[in-house]
């Protein structure tokens, strides 16, 4: 619980709903990319974005994860 509270407090994770976490659920690449980008932002680490169009599966990326996956 302490790690989840820390992640929420630092805007790194937000859960699967407003007040729900699923710690035993599988993590998607999109979810991981968002968490890593949020972690970098929380600690002031700039990330350079790439062109997602260069990846074969770029058309499969969800709108909410595009920015994070580009980084």
PDB file of N, CA, C and O in Angstrom:
ATOM      1  N   UNK A   1       0.819  -1.194   0.000  1.00  0.00           N
ATOM      2  CA  UNK A   1       0.000   0.000   0.000  1.00  0.00           C
ATOM      3  C   UNK A   1       0.864   1.260   0.000  1.00  0.00           C
ATOM      4  O   UNK A   1       0.510   2.241  -0.633  1.00  0.00           O
ATOM      5  N   UNK A   2       1.981   1.214   0.698  1.00  0.00           N
ATOM      6  CA  UNK A   2       2.842   2.396   0.763  1.00  0.00           C
ATOM      7  C   UNK A   2       3.367   2.777  -0.622  1.00  0.00           C
ATOM      8  O   UNK A   2       3.410   3.963  -0.974  1.00  0.00           O
ATOM      9  N   UNK A   3       3.742   1.788  -1.422  1.00  0.00           N
ATOM     10  CA  UNK A   3       4.263   2.072  -2.767  1.00  0.00           C
ATOM     11  C   UNK A   3       3.174   2.651  -3.664  1.00  0.00           C
ATOM     12  O   UNK A   3       3.426   3.590  -4.427  1.00  0.00           O
ATOM     13  N   UNK A   4       1.968   2.127  -3.565  1.00  0.00           N
ATOM     14  CA  UNK A   4       0.855   2.645  -4.357  1.00  0.00           C
ATOM     15  C   UNK A   4       0.556   4.079  -3.956  1.00  0.00           C
ATOM     16  O   UNK A   4       0.394   4.954  -4.815  1.00  0.00           O
ATOM     17  N   UNK A   5       0.504   4.342  -2.660  1.00  0.00           N
ATOM     18  CA  UNK A   5       0.249   5.705  -2.182  1.00  0.00           C
ATOM     19  C   UNK A   5       1.328   6.666  -2.657  1.00  0.00           C
ATOM     20  O   UNK A   5       1.031   7.800  -3.039  1.00  0.00           O
ATOM     21  N   UNK A   6       2.582   6.228  -2.654  1.00  0.00           N
ATOM     22  CA  UNK A   6       3.683   7.068  -3.131  1.00  0.00           C
ATOM     23  C   UNK A   6       3.505   7.346  -4.624  1.00  0.00           C
ATOM     24  O   UNK A   6       3.673   8.479  -5.070  1.00  0.00           O
ATOM     25  N   UNK A   7       3.173   6.312  -5.403  1.00  0.00           N
ATOM     26  CA  UNK A   7       2.983   6.487  -6.837  1.00  0.00           C
ATOM     27  C   UNK A   7       1.851   7.434  -7.168  1.00  0.00           C
ATOM     28  O   UNK A   7       1.951   8.250  -8.076  1.00  0.00           O
ATOM     29  N   UNK A   8       0.760   7.338  -6.411  1.00  0.00           N
ATOM     30  CA  UNK A   8      -0.376   8.243  -6.625  1.00  0.00           C
ATOM     31  C   UNK A   8       0.012   9.665  -6.233  1.00  0.00           C
ATOM     32  O   UNK A   8      -0.260  10.619  -6.964  1.00  0.00           O
ATOM     33  N   UNK A   9       0.649   9.812  -5.091  1.00  0.00           N
ATOM     34  CA  UNK A   9       1.040  11.140  -4.606  1.00  0.00           C
ATOM     35  C   UNK A   9       1.984  11.847  -5.575  1.00  0.00           C
ATOM     36  O   UNK A   9       1.950  13.068  -5.702  1.00  0.00           O
ATOM     37  N   UNK A  10       2.813  11.079  -6.270  1.00  0.00           N
ATOM     38  CA  UNK A  10       3.776  11.651  -7.214  1.00  0.00           C
ATOM     39  C   UNK A  10       3.277  11.632  -8.656  1.00  0.00           C
ATOM     40  O   UNK A  10       4.047  11.876  -9.586  1.00  0.00           O
ATOM     41  N   UNK A  11       1.984  11.318  -8.849  1.00  0.00           N
ATOM     42  CA  UNK A  11       1.329  11.329 -10.163  1.00  0.00           C
ATOM     43  C   UNK A  11       2.003  10.391 -11.161  1.00  0.00           C
ATOM     44  O   UNK A  11       2.094  10.674 -12.354  1.00  0.00           O
ATOM     45  N   UNK A  12       2.471   9.257 -10.651  1.00  0.00           N
ATOM     46  CA  UNK A  12       3.111   8.261 -11.499  1.00  0.00           C
ATOM     47  C   UNK A  12       2.095   7.198 -11.925  1.00  0.00           C
ATOM     48  O   UNK A  12       2.109   6.736 -13.053  1.00  0.00           O
ATOM     49  N   UNK A  13       1.214   6.828 -11.020  1.00  0.00           N
ATOM     50  CA  UNK A  13       0.168   5.851 -11.304  1.00  0.00           C
ATOM     51  C   UNK A  13      -1.180   6.429 -10.912  1.00  0.00           C
ATOM     52  O   UNK A  13      -1.270   7.308 -10.063  1.00  0.00           O
ATOM     53  N   UNK A  14      -2.234   5.910 -11.558  1.00  0.00           N
ATOM     54  CA  UNK A  14      -3.562   6.394 -11.215  1.00  0.00           C
ATOM     55  C   UNK A  14      -4.559   5.263 -11.017  1.00  0.00           C
ATOM     56  O   UNK A  14      -5.707   5.503 -10.685  1.00  0.00           O
ATOM     57  N   UNK A  15      -4.150   4.029 -11.240  1.00  0.00           N
ATOM     58  CA  UNK A  15      -5.043   2.900 -11.038  1.00  0.00           C
ATOM     59  C   UNK A  15      -5.905   2.628 -12.259  1.00  0.00           C
ATOM     60  O   UNK A  15      -5.796   3.287 -13.284  1.00  0.00           O
ATOM     61  N   UNK A  16      -6.773   1.637 -12.112  1.00  0.00           N
ATOM     62  CA  UNK A  16      -7.645   1.254 -13.222  1.00  0.00           C
ATOM     63  C   UNK A  16      -8.987   1.970 -13.159  1.00  0.00           C
ATOM     64  O   UNK A  16      -9.767   1.920 -14.090  1.00  0.00           O
ATOM     65  N   UNK A  17      -9.250   2.625 -12.069  1.00  0.00           N
ATOM     66  CA  UNK A  17     -10.426   3.470 -11.867  1.00  0.00           C
ATOM     67  C   UNK A  17     -10.044   4.500 -10.817  1.00  0.00           C
ATOM     68  O   UNK A  17      -8.944   4.454 -10.259  1.00  0.00           O
ATOM     69  N   UNK A  18     -10.939   5.430 -10.551  1.00  0.00           N
ATOM     70  CA  UNK A  18     -10.604   6.533  -9.643  1.00  0.00           C
ATOM     71  C   UNK A  18     -10.082   6.064  -8.286  1.00  0.00           C
ATOM     72  O   UNK A  18      -9.185   6.667  -7.715  1.00  0.00           O
ATOM     73  N   UNK A  19     -10.645   4.987  -7.756  1.00  0.00           N
ATOM     74  CA  UNK A  19     -10.217   4.513  -6.431  1.00  0.00           C
ATOM     75  C   UNK A  19      -9.919   3.019  -6.423  1.00  0.00           C
ATOM     76  O   UNK A  19     -10.047   2.361  -5.402  1.00  0.00           O
ATOM     77  N   UNK A  20      -9.486   2.481  -7.575  1.00  0.00           N
ATOM     78  CA  UNK A  20      -9.238   1.048  -7.685  1.00  0.00           C
ATOM     79  C   UNK A  20      -7.895   0.772  -8.343  1.00  0.00           C
ATOM     80  O   UNK A  20      -7.565   1.364  -9.368  1.00  0.00           O
ATOM     81  N   UNK A  21      -7.136  -0.152  -7.736  1.00  0.00           N
ATOM     82  CA  UNK A  21      -5.895  -0.632  -8.324  1.00  0.00           C
ATOM     83  C   UNK A  21      -6.040  -2.127  -8.551  1.00  0.00           C
ATOM     84  O   UNK A  21      -6.815  -2.791  -7.868  1.00  0.00           O
ATOM     85  N   UNK A  22      -5.317  -2.647  -9.499  1.00  0.00           N
ATOM     86  CA  UNK A  22      -5.362  -4.075  -9.808  1.00  0.00           C
ATOM     87  C   UNK A  22      -3.930  -4.605  -9.783  1.00  0.00           C
ATOM     88  O   UNK A  22      -3.324  -4.843 -10.828  1.00  0.00           O
ATOM     89  N   UNK A  23      -3.351  -4.774  -8.598  1.00  0.00           N
ATOM     90  CA  UNK A  23      -1.941  -5.132  -8.494  1.00  0.00           C
ATOM     91  C   UNK A  23      -1.579  -6.490  -9.088  1.00  0.00           C
ATOM     92  O   UNK A  23      -0.423  -6.717  -9.415  1.00  0.00           O
ATOM     93  N   UNK A  24      -2.553  -7.369  -9.255  1.00  0.00           N
ATOM     94  CA  UNK A  24      -2.260  -8.684  -9.818  1.00  0.00           C
ATOM     95  C   UNK A  24      -2.570  -8.787 -11.309  1.00  0.00           C
ATOM     96  O   UNK A  24      -2.361  -9.837 -11.916  1.00  0.00           O
ATOM     97  N   UNK A  25      -3.053  -7.719 -11.895  1.00  0.00           N
ATOM     98  CA  UNK A  25      -3.383  -7.727 -13.321  1.00  0.00           C
ATOM     99  C   UNK A  25      -2.104  -7.616 -14.150  1.00  0.00           C
ATOM    100  O   UNK A  25      -1.099  -7.058 -13.705  1.00  0.00           O
ATOM    101  N   UNK A  26      -2.168  -8.144 -15.366  1.00  0.00           N
ATOM    102  CA  UNK A  26      -1.039  -7.993 -16.277  1.00  0.00           C
ATOM    103  C   UNK A  26      -0.896  -6.530 -16.663  1.00  0.00           C
ATOM    104  O   UNK A  26      -1.881  -5.803 -16.776  1.00  0.00           O
ATOM    105  N   UNK A  27       0.325  -6.106 -16.888  1.00  0.00           N
ATOM    106  CA  UNK A  27       0.630  -4.726 -17.242  1.00  0.00           C
ATOM    107  C   UNK A  27       0.902  -4.665 -18.742  1.00  0.00           C
ATOM    108  O   UNK A  27       1.721  -5.426 -19.256  1.00  0.00           O
ATOM    109  N   UNK A  28       0.240  -3.769 -19.436  1.00  0.00           N
ATOM    110  CA  UNK A  28       0.481  -3.633 -20.876  1.00  0.00           C
ATOM    111  C   UNK A  28       1.702  -2.749 -21.125  1.00  0.00           C
ATOM    112  O   UNK A  28       2.141  -1.994 -20.256  1.00  0.00           O
ATOM    113  N   UNK A  29       2.210  -2.835 -22.318  1.00  0.00           N
ATOM    114  CA  UNK A  29       3.343  -1.981 -22.703  1.00  0.00           C
ATOM    115  C   UNK A  29       2.934  -0.517 -22.622  1.00  0.00           C
ATOM    116  O   UNK A  29       3.712   0.337 -22.197  1.00  0.00           O
ATOM    117  N   UNK A  30       1.709  -0.220 -23.014  1.00  0.00           N
ATOM    118  CA  UNK A  30       1.215   1.156 -22.949  1.00  0.00           C
ATOM    119  C   UNK A  30       1.175   1.653 -21.506  1.00  0.00           C
ATOM    120  O   UNK A  30       1.615   2.773 -21.218  1.00  0.00           O
ATOM    121  N   UNK A  31       0.661   0.838 -20.608  1.00  0.00           N
ATOM    122  CA  UNK A  31       0.584   1.235 -19.201  1.00  0.00           C
ATOM    123  C   UNK A  31       1.977   1.468 -18.625  1.00  0.00           C
ATOM    124  O   UNK A  31       2.210   2.439 -17.903  1.00  0.00           O
ATOM    125  N   UNK A  32       2.906   0.570 -18.938  1.00  0.00           N
ATOM    126  CA  UNK A  32       4.271   0.724 -18.442  1.00  0.00           C
ATOM    127  C   UNK A  32       4.916   1.992 -18.988  1.00  0.00           C
ATOM    128  O   UNK A  32       5.572   2.733 -18.256  1.00  0.00           O
ATOM    129  N   UNK A  33       4.713   2.261 -20.280  1.00  0.00           N
ATOM    130  CA  UNK A  33       5.281   3.469 -20.876  1.00  0.00           C
ATOM    131  C   UNK A  33       4.755   4.724 -20.198  1.00  0.00           C
ATOM    132  O   UNK A  33       5.517   5.661 -19.924  1.00  0.00           O
ATOM    133  N   UNK A  34       3.461   4.748 -19.887  1.00  0.00           N
ATOM    134  CA  UNK A  34       2.877   5.907 -19.201  1.00  0.00           C
ATOM    135  C   UNK A  34       3.487   6.056 -17.815  1.00  0.00           C
ATOM    136  O   UNK A  34       3.865   7.159 -17.403  1.00  0.00           O
ATOM    137  N   UNK A  35       3.630   4.962 -17.089  1.00  0.00           N
ATOM    138  CA  UNK A  35       4.219   5.048 -15.745  1.00  0.00           C
ATOM    139  C   UNK A  35       5.669   5.527 -15.797  1.00  0.00           C
ATOM    140  O   UNK A  35       6.083   6.354 -14.978  1.00  0.00           O
ATOM    141  N   UNK A  36       6.439   5.012 -16.759  1.00  0.00           N
ATOM    142  CA  UNK A  36       7.836   5.439 -16.870  1.00  0.00           C
ATOM    143  C   UNK A  36       7.948   6.910 -17.268  1.00  0.00           C
ATOM    144  O   UNK A  36       8.794   7.638 -16.734  1.00  0.00           O
ATOM    145  N   UNK A  37       7.097   7.363 -18.173  1.00  0.00           N
ATOM    146  CA  UNK A  37       7.103   8.772 -18.569  1.00  0.00           C
ATOM    147  C   UNK A  37       6.676   9.650 -17.395  1.00  0.00           C
ATOM    148  O   UNK A  37       7.266  10.723 -17.174  1.00  0.00           O
ATOM    149  N   UNK A  38       5.689   9.213 -16.643  1.00  0.00           N
ATOM    150  CA  UNK A  38       5.253   9.969 -15.461  1.00  0.00           C
ATOM    151  C   UNK A  38       6.355  10.024 -14.403  1.00  0.00           C
ATOM    152  O   UNK A  38       6.559  11.051 -13.755  1.00  0.00           O
ATOM    153  N   UNK A  39       7.066   8.921 -14.225  1.00  0.00           N
ATOM    154  CA  UNK A  39       8.177   8.879 -13.270  1.00  0.00           C
ATOM    155  C   UNK A  39       9.260   9.875 -13.674  1.00  0.00           C
ATOM    156  O   UNK A  39       9.757  10.644 -12.846  1.00  0.00           O
ATOM    157  N   UNK A  40       9.616   9.862 -14.946  1.00  0.00           N
ATOM    158  CA  UNK A  40      10.632  10.793 -15.433  1.00  0.00           C
ATOM    159  C   UNK A  40      10.187  12.238 -15.222  1.00  0.00           C
ATOM    160  O   UNK A  40      10.972  13.082 -14.766  1.00  0.00           O
ATOM    161  N   UNK A  41       8.929  12.531 -15.522  1.00  0.00           N
ATOM    162  CA  UNK A  41       8.411  13.885 -15.340  1.00  0.00           C
ATOM    163  C   UNK A  41       8.400  14.282 -13.868  1.00  0.00           C
ATOM    164  O   UNK A  41       8.732  15.425 -13.535  1.00  0.00           O
ATOM    165  N   UNK A  42       8.048  13.363 -12.991  1.00  0.00           N
ATOM    166  CA  UNK A  42       7.981  13.663 -11.561  1.00  0.00           C
ATOM    167  C   UNK A  42       9.341  14.058 -10.998  1.00  0.00           C
ATOM    168  O   UNK A  42       9.425  14.828 -10.047  1.00  0.00           O
ATOM    169  N   UNK A  43      10.397  13.543 -11.609  1.00  0.00           N
ATOM    170  CA  UNK A  43      11.733  13.835 -11.117  1.00  0.00           C
ATOM    171  C   UNK A  43      12.527  14.741 -12.044  1.00  0.00           C
ATOM    172  O   UNK A  43      13.743  14.867 -11.934  1.00  0.00           O
ATOM    173  N   UNK A  44      11.819  15.387 -12.990  1.00  0.00           N
ATOM    174  CA  UNK A  44      12.435  16.397 -13.843  1.00  0.00           C
ATOM    175  C   UNK A  44      13.404  15.859 -14.869  1.00  0.00           C
ATOM    176  O   UNK A  44      14.298  16.582 -15.306  1.00  0.00           O
ATOM    177  N   UNK A  45      13.226  14.618 -15.276  1.00  0.00           N
ATOM    178  CA  UNK A  45      14.107  14.026 -16.279  1.00  0.00           C
ATOM    179  C   UNK A  45      13.474  14.199 -17.658  1.00  0.00           C
ATOM    180  O   UNK A  45      12.447  13.592 -17.939  1.00  0.00           O
ATOM    181  N   UNK A  46      14.070  15.006 -18.517  1.00  0.00           N
ATOM    182  CA  UNK A  46      13.490  15.205 -19.846  1.00  0.00           C
ATOM    183  C   UNK A  46      13.662  13.959 -20.715  1.00  0.00           C
ATOM    184  O   UNK A  46      14.689  13.289 -20.655  1.00  0.00           O
ATOM    185  N   UNK A  47      12.652  13.650 -21.486  1.00  0.00           N
ATOM    186  CA  UNK A  47      12.696  12.523 -22.418  1.00  0.00           C
ATOM    187  C   UNK A  47      12.474  13.053 -23.826  1.00  0.00           C
ATOM    188  O   UNK A  47      11.639  13.918 -24.041  1.00  0.00           O
ATOM    189  N   UNK A  48      13.199  12.530 -24.770  1.00  0.00           N
ATOM    190  CA  UNK A  48      13.060  12.927 -26.158  1.00  0.00           C
ATOM    191  C   UNK A  48      12.067  11.996 -26.844  1.00  0.00           C
ATOM    192  O   UNK A  48      12.165  10.778 -26.715  1.00  0.00           O
ATOM    193  N   UNK A  49      11.136  12.563 -27.561  1.00  0.00           N
ATOM    194  CA  UNK A  49      10.120  11.762 -28.240  1.00  0.00           C
ATOM    195  C   UNK A  49      10.619  11.311 -29.611  1.00  0.00           C
ATOM    196  O   UNK A  49      11.329  12.034 -30.295  1.00  0.00           O
ATOM    197  N   UNK A  50      10.232  10.098 -29.977  1.00  0.00           N
ATOM    198  CA  UNK A  50      10.535   9.548 -31.297  1.00  0.00           C
ATOM    199  C   UNK A  50       9.265   9.596 -32.139  1.00  0.00           C
ATOM    200  O   UNK A  50       8.171   9.825 -31.628  1.00  0.00           O
ATOM    201  N   UNK A  51       9.402   9.358 -33.408  1.00  0.00           N
ATOM    202  CA  UNK A  51       8.257   9.286 -34.308  1.00  0.00           C
ATOM    203  C   UNK A  51       7.659   7.888 -34.219  1.00  0.00           C
ATOM    204  O   UNK A  51       8.282   6.917 -34.646  1.00  0.00           O
ATOM    205  N   UNK A  52       6.483   7.775 -33.647  1.00  0.00           N
ATOM    206  CA  UNK A  52       5.849   6.467 -33.505  1.00  0.00           C
ATOM    207  C   UNK A  52       5.597   5.799 -34.843  1.00  0.00           C
ATOM    208  O   UNK A  52       5.504   4.578 -34.929  1.00  0.00           O
ATOM    209  N   UNK A  53       5.489   6.569 -35.894  1.00  0.00           N
ATOM    210  CA  UNK A  53       5.217   6.032 -37.215  1.00  0.00           C
ATOM    211  C   UNK A  53       6.299   5.098 -37.734  1.00  0.00           C
ATOM    212  O   UNK A  53       6.077   4.343 -38.672  1.00  0.00           O
ATOM    213  N   UNK A  54       7.466   5.134 -37.125  1.00  0.00           N
ATOM    214  CA  UNK A  54       8.556   4.266 -37.564  1.00  0.00           C
ATOM    215  C   UNK A  54       8.420   2.843 -37.023  1.00  0.00           C
ATOM    216  O   UNK A  54       9.170   1.968 -37.427  1.00  0.00           O
ATOM    217  N   UNK A  55       7.465   2.620 -36.113  1.00  0.00           N
ATOM    218  CA  UNK A  55       7.266   1.298 -35.531  1.00  0.00           C
ATOM    219  C   UNK A  55       6.125   0.577 -36.240  1.00  0.00           C
ATOM    220  O   UNK A  55       5.091   1.176 -36.546  1.00  0.00           O
ATOM    221  N   UNK A  56       6.307  -0.705 -36.496  1.00  0.00           N
ATOM    222  CA  UNK A  56       5.335  -1.488 -37.251  1.00  0.00           C
ATOM    223  C   UNK A  56       3.951  -1.484 -36.620  1.00  0.00           C
ATOM    224  O   UNK A  56       2.947  -1.540 -37.329  1.00  0.00           O
ATOM    225  N   UNK A  57       3.874  -1.401 -35.309  1.00  0.00           N
ATOM    226  CA  UNK A  57       2.574  -1.457 -34.627  1.00  0.00           C
ATOM    227  C   UNK A  57       2.073  -0.087 -34.185  1.00  0.00           C
ATOM    228  O   UNK A  57       1.214   0.019 -33.320  1.00  0.00           O
ATOM    229  N   UNK A  58       2.569   0.966 -34.788  1.00  0.00           N
ATOM    230  CA  UNK A  58       2.198   2.320 -34.366  1.00  0.00           C
ATOM    231  C   UNK A  58       0.701   2.583 -34.477  1.00  0.00           C
ATOM    232  O   UNK A  58       0.138   3.340 -33.696  1.00  0.00           O
ATOM    233  N   UNK A  59       0.033   1.937 -35.408  1.00  0.00           N
ATOM    234  CA  UNK A  59      -1.402   2.124 -35.567  1.00  0.00           C
ATOM    235  C   UNK A  59      -2.224   1.471 -34.468  1.00  0.00           C
ATOM    236  O   UNK A  59      -3.417   1.735 -34.344  1.00  0.00           O
ATOM    237  N   UNK A  60      -1.593   0.626 -33.671  1.00  0.00           N
ATOM    238  CA  UNK A  60      -2.284  -0.070 -32.589  1.00  0.00           C
ATOM    239  C   UNK A  60      -2.181   0.643 -31.247  1.00  0.00           C
ATOM    240  O   UNK A  60      -2.750   0.191 -30.263  1.00  0.00           O
ATOM    241  N   UNK A  61      -1.436   1.737 -31.184  1.00  0.00           N
ATOM    242  CA  UNK A  61      -1.219   2.448 -29.922  1.00  0.00           C
ATOM    243  C   UNK A  61      -2.453   3.273 -29.568  1.00  0.00           C
ATOM    244  O   UNK A  61      -2.956   4.041 -30.381  1.00  0.00           O
ATOM    245  N   UNK A  62      -2.924   3.113 -28.347  1.00  0.00           N
ATOM    246  CA  UNK A  62      -4.081   3.876 -27.860  1.00  0.00           C
ATOM    247  C   UNK A  62      -3.741   5.356 -27.782  1.00  0.00           C
ATOM    248  O   UNK A  62      -2.595   5.725 -27.502  1.00  0.00           O
ATOM    249  N   UNK A  63      -4.747   6.192 -28.011  1.00  0.00           N
ATOM    250  CA  UNK A  63      -4.535   7.643 -27.952  1.00  0.00           C
ATOM    251  C   UNK A  63      -3.912   8.075 -26.636  1.00  0.00           C
ATOM    252  O   UNK A  63      -3.018   8.914 -26.615  1.00  0.00           O
ATOM    253  N   UNK A  64      -4.383   7.511 -25.519  1.00  0.00           N
ATOM    254  CA  UNK A  64      -3.923   7.938 -24.196  1.00  0.00           C
ATOM    255  C   UNK A  64      -2.464   7.568 -23.925  1.00  0.00           C
ATOM    256  O   UNK A  64      -1.851   8.101 -23.016  1.00  0.00           O
ATOM    257  N   UNK A  65      -1.884   6.687 -24.738  1.00  0.00           N
ATOM    258  CA  UNK A  65      -0.507   6.242 -24.506  1.00  0.00           C
ATOM    259  C   UNK A  65       0.477   6.728 -25.557  1.00  0.00           C
ATOM    260  O   UNK A  65       1.674   6.498 -25.425  1.00  0.00           O
ATOM    261  N   UNK A  66       0.007   7.408 -26.593  1.00  0.00           N
ATOM    262  CA  UNK A  66       0.892   7.785 -27.698  1.00  0.00           C
ATOM    263  C   UNK A  66       2.059   8.648 -27.243  1.00  0.00           C
ATOM    264  O   UNK A  66       3.194   8.410 -27.633  1.00  0.00           O
ATOM    265  N   UNK A  67       1.792   9.664 -26.450  1.00  0.00           N
ATOM    266  CA  UNK A  67       2.877  10.546 -26.006  1.00  0.00           C
ATOM    267  C   UNK A  67       3.929   9.800 -25.194  1.00  0.00           C
ATOM    268  O   UNK A  67       5.127   9.985 -25.392  1.00  0.00           O
ATOM    269  N   UNK A  68       3.479   8.958 -24.293  1.00  0.00           N
ATOM    270  CA  UNK A  68       4.408   8.198 -23.457  1.00  0.00           C
ATOM    271  C   UNK A  68       5.192   7.194 -24.269  1.00  0.00           C
ATOM    272  O   UNK A  68       6.401   7.043 -24.071  1.00  0.00           O
ATOM    273  N   UNK A  69       4.545   6.501 -25.197  1.00  0.00           N
ATOM    274  CA  UNK A  69       5.263   5.528 -26.016  1.00  0.00           C
ATOM    275  C   UNK A  69       6.252   6.205 -26.945  1.00  0.00           C
ATOM    276  O   UNK A  69       7.310   5.655 -27.242  1.00  0.00           O
ATOM    277  N   UNK A  70       5.951   7.392 -27.391  1.00  0.00           N
ATOM    278  CA  UNK A  70       6.890   8.129 -28.239  1.00  0.00           C
ATOM    279  C   UNK A  70       8.168   8.468 -27.468  1.00  0.00           C
ATOM    280  O   UNK A  70       9.243   8.519 -28.036  1.00  0.00           O
ATOM    281  N   UNK A  71       8.010   8.680 -26.162  1.00  0.00           N
ATOM    282  CA  UNK A  71       9.176   8.985 -25.326  1.00  0.00           C
ATOM    283  C   UNK A  71       9.920   7.724 -24.987  1.00  0.00           C
ATOM    284  O   UNK A  71      11.071   7.696 -24.721  1.00  0.00           O
TER     285      UNK A  71
END
